[in-house]
PDB file of C-alpha atoms in Angstrom:
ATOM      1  CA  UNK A   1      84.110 133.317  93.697  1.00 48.00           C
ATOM      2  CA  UNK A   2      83.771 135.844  96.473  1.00 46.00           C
ATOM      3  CA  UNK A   3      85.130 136.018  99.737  1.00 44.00           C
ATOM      4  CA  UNK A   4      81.385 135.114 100.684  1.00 43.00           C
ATOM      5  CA  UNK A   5      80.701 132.263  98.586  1.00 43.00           C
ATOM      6  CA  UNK A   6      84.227 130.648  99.569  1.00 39.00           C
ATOM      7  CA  UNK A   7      83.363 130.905 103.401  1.00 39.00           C
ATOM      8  CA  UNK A   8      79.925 129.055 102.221  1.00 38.00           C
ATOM      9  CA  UNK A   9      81.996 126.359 100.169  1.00 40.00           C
ATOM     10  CA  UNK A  10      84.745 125.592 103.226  1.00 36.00           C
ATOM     11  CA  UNK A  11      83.671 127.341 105.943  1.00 43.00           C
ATOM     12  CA  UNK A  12      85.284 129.875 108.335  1.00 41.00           C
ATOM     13  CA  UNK A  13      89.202 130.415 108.477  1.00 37.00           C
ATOM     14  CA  UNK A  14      89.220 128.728 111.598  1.00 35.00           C
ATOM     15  CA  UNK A  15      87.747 126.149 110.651  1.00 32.00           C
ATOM     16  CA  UNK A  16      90.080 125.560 107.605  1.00 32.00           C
ATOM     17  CA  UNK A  17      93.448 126.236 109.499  1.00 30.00           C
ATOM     18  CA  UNK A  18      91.535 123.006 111.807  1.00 30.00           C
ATOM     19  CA  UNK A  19      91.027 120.865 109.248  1.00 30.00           C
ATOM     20  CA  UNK A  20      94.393 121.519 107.464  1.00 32.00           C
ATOM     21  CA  UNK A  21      95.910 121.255 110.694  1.00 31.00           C
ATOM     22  CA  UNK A  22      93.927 117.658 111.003  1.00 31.00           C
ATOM     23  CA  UNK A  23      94.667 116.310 107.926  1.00 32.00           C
ATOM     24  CA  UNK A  24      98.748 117.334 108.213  1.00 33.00           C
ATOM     25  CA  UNK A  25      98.485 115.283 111.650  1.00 32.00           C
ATOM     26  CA  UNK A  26      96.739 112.204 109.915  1.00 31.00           C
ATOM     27  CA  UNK A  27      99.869 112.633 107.424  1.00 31.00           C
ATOM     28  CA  UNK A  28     102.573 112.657 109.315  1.00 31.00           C
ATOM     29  CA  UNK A  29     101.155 111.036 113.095  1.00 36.00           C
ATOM     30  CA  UNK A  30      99.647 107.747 111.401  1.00 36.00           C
ATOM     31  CA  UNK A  31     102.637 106.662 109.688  1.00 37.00           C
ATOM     32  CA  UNK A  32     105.090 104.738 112.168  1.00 50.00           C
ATOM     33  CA  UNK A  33     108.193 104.673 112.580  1.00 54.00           C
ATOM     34  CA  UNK A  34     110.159 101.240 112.107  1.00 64.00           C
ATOM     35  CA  UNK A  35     110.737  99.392 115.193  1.00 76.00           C
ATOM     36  CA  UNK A  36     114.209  98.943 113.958  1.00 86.00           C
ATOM     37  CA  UNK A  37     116.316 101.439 112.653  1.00 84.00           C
ATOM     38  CA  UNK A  38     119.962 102.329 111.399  1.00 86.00           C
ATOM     39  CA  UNK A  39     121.585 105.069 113.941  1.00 83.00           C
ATOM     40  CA  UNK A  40     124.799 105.312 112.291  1.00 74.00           C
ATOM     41  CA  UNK A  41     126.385 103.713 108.817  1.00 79.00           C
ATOM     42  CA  UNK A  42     129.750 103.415 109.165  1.00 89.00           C
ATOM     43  CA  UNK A  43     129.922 101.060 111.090  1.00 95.00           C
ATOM     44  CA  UNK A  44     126.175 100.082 111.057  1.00 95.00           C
ATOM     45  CA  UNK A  45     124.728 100.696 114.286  1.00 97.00           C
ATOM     46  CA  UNK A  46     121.166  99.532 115.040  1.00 96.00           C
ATOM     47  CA  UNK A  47     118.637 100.745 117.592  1.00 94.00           C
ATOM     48  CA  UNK A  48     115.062 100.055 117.991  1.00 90.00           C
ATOM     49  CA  UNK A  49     111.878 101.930 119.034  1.00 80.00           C
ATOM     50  CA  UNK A  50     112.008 101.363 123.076  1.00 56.00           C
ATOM     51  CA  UNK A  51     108.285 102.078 123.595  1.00 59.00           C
ATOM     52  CA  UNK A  52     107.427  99.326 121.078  1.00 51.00           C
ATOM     53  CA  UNK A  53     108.955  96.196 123.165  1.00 54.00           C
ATOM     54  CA  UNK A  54     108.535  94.497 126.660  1.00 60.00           C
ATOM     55  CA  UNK A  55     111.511  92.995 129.168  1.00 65.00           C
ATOM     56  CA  UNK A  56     110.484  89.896 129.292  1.00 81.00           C
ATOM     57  CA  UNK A  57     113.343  88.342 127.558  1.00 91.00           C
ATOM     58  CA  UNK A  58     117.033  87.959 129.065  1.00 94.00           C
ATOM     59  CA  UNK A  59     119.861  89.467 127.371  1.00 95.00           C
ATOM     60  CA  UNK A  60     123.002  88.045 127.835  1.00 94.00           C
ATOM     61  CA  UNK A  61     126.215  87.884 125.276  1.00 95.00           C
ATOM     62  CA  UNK A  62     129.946  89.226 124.887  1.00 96.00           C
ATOM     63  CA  UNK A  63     129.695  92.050 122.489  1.00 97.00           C
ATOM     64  CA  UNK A  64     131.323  91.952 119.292  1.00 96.00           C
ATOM     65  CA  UNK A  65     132.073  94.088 116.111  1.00 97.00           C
ATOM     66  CA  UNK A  66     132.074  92.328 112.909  1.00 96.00           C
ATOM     67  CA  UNK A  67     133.689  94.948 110.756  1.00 96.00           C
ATOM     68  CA  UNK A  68     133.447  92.565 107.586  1.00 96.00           C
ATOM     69  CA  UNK A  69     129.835  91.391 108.129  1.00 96.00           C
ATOM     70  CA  UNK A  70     129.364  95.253 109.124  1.00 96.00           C
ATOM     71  CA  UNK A  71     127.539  94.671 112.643  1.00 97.00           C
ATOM     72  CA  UNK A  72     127.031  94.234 116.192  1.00 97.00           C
ATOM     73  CA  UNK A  73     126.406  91.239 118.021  1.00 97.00           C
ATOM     74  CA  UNK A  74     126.371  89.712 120.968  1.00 96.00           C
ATOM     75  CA  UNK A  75     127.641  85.785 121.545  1.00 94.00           C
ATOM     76  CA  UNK A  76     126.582  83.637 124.371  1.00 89.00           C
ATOM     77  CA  UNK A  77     130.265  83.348 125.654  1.00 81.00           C
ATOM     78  CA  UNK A  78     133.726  84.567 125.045  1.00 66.00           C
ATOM     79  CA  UNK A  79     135.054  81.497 123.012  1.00 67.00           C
ATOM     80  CA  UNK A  80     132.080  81.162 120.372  1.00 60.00           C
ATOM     81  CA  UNK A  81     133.072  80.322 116.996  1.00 58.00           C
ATOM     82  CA  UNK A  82     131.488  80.502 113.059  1.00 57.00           C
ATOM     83  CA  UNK A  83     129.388  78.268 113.534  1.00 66.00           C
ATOM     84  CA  UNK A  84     127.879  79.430 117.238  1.00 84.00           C
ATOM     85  CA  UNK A  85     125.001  81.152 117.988  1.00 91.00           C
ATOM     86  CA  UNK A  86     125.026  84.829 117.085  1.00 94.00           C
ATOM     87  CA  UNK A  87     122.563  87.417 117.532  1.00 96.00           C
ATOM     88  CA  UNK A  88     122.678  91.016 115.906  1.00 97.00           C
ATOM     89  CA  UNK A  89     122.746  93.684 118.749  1.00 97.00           C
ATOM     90  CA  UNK A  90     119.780  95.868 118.513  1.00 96.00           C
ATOM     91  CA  UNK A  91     120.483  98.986 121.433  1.00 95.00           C
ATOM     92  CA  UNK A  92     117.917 101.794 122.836  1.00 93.00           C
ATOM     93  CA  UNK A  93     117.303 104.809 121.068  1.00 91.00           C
ATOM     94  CA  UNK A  94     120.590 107.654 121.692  1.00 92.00           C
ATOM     95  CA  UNK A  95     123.210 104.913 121.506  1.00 95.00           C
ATOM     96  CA  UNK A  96     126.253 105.892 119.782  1.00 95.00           C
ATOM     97  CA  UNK A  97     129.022 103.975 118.516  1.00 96.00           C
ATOM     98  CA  UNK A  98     132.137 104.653 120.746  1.00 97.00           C
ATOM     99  CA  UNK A  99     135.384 105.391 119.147  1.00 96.00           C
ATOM    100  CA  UNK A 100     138.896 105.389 120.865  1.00 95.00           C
ATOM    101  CA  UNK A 101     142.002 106.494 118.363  1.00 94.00           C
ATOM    102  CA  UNK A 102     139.512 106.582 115.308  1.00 92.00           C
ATOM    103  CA  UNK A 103     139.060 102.971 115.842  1.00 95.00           C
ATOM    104  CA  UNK A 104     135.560 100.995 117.165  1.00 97.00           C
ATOM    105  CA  UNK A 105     135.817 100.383 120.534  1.00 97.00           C
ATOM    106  CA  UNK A 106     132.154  99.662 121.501  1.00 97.00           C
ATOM    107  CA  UNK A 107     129.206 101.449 121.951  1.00 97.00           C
ATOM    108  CA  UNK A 108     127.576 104.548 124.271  1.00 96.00           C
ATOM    109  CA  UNK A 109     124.328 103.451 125.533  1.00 95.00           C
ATOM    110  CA  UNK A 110     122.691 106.909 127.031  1.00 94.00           C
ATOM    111  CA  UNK A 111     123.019 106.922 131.188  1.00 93.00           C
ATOM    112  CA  UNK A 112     126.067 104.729 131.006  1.00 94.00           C
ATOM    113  CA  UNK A 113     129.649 104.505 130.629  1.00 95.00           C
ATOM    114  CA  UNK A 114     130.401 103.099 127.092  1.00 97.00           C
ATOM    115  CA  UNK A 115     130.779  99.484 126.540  1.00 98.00           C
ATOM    116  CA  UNK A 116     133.687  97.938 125.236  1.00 98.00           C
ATOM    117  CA  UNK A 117     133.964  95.328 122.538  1.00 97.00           C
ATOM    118  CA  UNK A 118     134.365  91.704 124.613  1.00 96.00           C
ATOM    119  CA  UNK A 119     132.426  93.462 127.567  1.00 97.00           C
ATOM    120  CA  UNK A 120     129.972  90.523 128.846  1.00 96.00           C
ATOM    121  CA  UNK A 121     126.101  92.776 129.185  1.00 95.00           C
ATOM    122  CA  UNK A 122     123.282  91.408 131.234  1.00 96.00           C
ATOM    123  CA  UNK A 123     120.071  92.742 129.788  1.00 94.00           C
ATOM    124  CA  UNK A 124     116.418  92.788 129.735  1.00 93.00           C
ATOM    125  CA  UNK A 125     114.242  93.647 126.125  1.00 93.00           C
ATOM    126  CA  UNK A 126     113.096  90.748 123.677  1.00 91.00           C
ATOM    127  CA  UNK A 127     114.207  89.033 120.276  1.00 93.00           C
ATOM    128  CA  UNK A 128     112.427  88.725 116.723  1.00 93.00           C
ATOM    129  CA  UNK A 129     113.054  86.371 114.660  1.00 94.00           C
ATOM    130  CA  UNK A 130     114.193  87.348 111.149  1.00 93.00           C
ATOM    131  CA  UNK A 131     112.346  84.482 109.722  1.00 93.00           C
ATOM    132  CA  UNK A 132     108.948  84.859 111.525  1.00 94.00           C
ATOM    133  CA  UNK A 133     109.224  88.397 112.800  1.00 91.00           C
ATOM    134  CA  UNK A 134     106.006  90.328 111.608  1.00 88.00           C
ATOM    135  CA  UNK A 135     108.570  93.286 112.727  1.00 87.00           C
ATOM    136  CA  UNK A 136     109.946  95.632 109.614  1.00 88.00           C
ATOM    137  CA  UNK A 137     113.652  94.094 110.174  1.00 93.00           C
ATOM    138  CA  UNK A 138     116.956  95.315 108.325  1.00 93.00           C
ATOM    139  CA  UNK A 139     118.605  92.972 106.199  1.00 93.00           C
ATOM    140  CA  UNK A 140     121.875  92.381 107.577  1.00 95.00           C
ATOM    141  CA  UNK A 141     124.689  89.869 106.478  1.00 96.00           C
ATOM    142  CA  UNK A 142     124.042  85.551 107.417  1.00 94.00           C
ATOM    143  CA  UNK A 143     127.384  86.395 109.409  1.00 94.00           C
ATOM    144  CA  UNK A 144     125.857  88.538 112.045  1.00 95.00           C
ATOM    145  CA  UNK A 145     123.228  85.418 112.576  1.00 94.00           C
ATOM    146  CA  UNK A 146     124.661  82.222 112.761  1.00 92.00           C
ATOM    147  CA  UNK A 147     123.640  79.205 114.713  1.00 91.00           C
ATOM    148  CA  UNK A 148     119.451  80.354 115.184  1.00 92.00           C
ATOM    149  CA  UNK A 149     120.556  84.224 115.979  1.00 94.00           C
ATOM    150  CA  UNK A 150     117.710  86.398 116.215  1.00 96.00           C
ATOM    151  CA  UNK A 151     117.532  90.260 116.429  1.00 96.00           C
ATOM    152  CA  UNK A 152     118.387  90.774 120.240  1.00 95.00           C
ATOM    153  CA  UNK A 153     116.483  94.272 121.642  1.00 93.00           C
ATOM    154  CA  UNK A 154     117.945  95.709 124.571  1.00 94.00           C
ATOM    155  CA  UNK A 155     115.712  97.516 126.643  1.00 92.00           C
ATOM    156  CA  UNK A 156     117.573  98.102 129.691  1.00 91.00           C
ATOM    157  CA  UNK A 157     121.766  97.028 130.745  1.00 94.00           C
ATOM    158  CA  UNK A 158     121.553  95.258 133.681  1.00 95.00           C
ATOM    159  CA  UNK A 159     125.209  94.475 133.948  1.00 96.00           C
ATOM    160  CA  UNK A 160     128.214  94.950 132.222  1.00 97.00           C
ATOM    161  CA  UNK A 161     131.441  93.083 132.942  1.00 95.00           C
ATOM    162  CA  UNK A 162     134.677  93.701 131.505  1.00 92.00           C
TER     163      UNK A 162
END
């Protein structure tokens, strides 16, 4: 085929480098990303998609590290036990986990000073249930959601105490 009969057949280089340059966007641009996803492995860290989710819920727990149950989560007050409510801690995208000596200290939410493990946070963002969520959730051990836990979303810290 010439030259000629190939312009006839797709067109005009322009218009090819378009349409190739269409189709890669359709690719890659349609696919989403999870709302939930792992930042960090060791120790599991999990943030979520920030432009996905509202404020409308409250956000309010003592932060904890399970290291055997391998998450994050926050309890409604410093003295819950097994069997207490439990939610997995789900923070905005850039958090880090914070380290001090090698070992977990908390985390490093982005515009803030870290927060340490048995901080109390004040939040805003929204939960999803793990058994009704139409969300794309992790799997994460029963430990880290005990007593009707849900997958807490922070959105914005209002407070954090200590």
């Amino acid at each position: 085929m010439t030259e000629r009969e190939s312009h006839r057949c797709w067109g005009s280089r322009p218009a090819r480098v378009v349409l190739a340059v269409l189709s890669a966007a359709v690719s890659f641009g349609c696919t989403p990303s999870p709302p939930v996803s792992v930042a960090e492995s060791d120790p599991t860290l999990l943030v979520h998609d920030v432009r996905r989710g509202g404020d409308d819920a409250q956000i309010d727990g003592y932060l904890r590290h399970l290291a055997d149950a391998d998450c994050f989560v926050l309890e409604p007050d410093a003295t819950t036990g097994p069997d207490g409510m439990r939610n997995v801690a789900v923070w905005p995208p850039g958090t880090k986990v914070w380290r001090d000596g090698g070992q977990v200290a908390g985390v490093d939410v982005p515009g803030r000073e870290p927060i340490a493990i048995g901080s109390r946070l004040v939040g805003s963002g929204g939960y999803a249930n793990p058994s009704t969520s139409d969300l794309d959730l992790p799997d994460v051990s029963p430990d880290c959601l005990t007593g009707g836990g849900e997958f807490a979303m922070l959105h914005t810290i209002i407070s954090v105490t200590p």
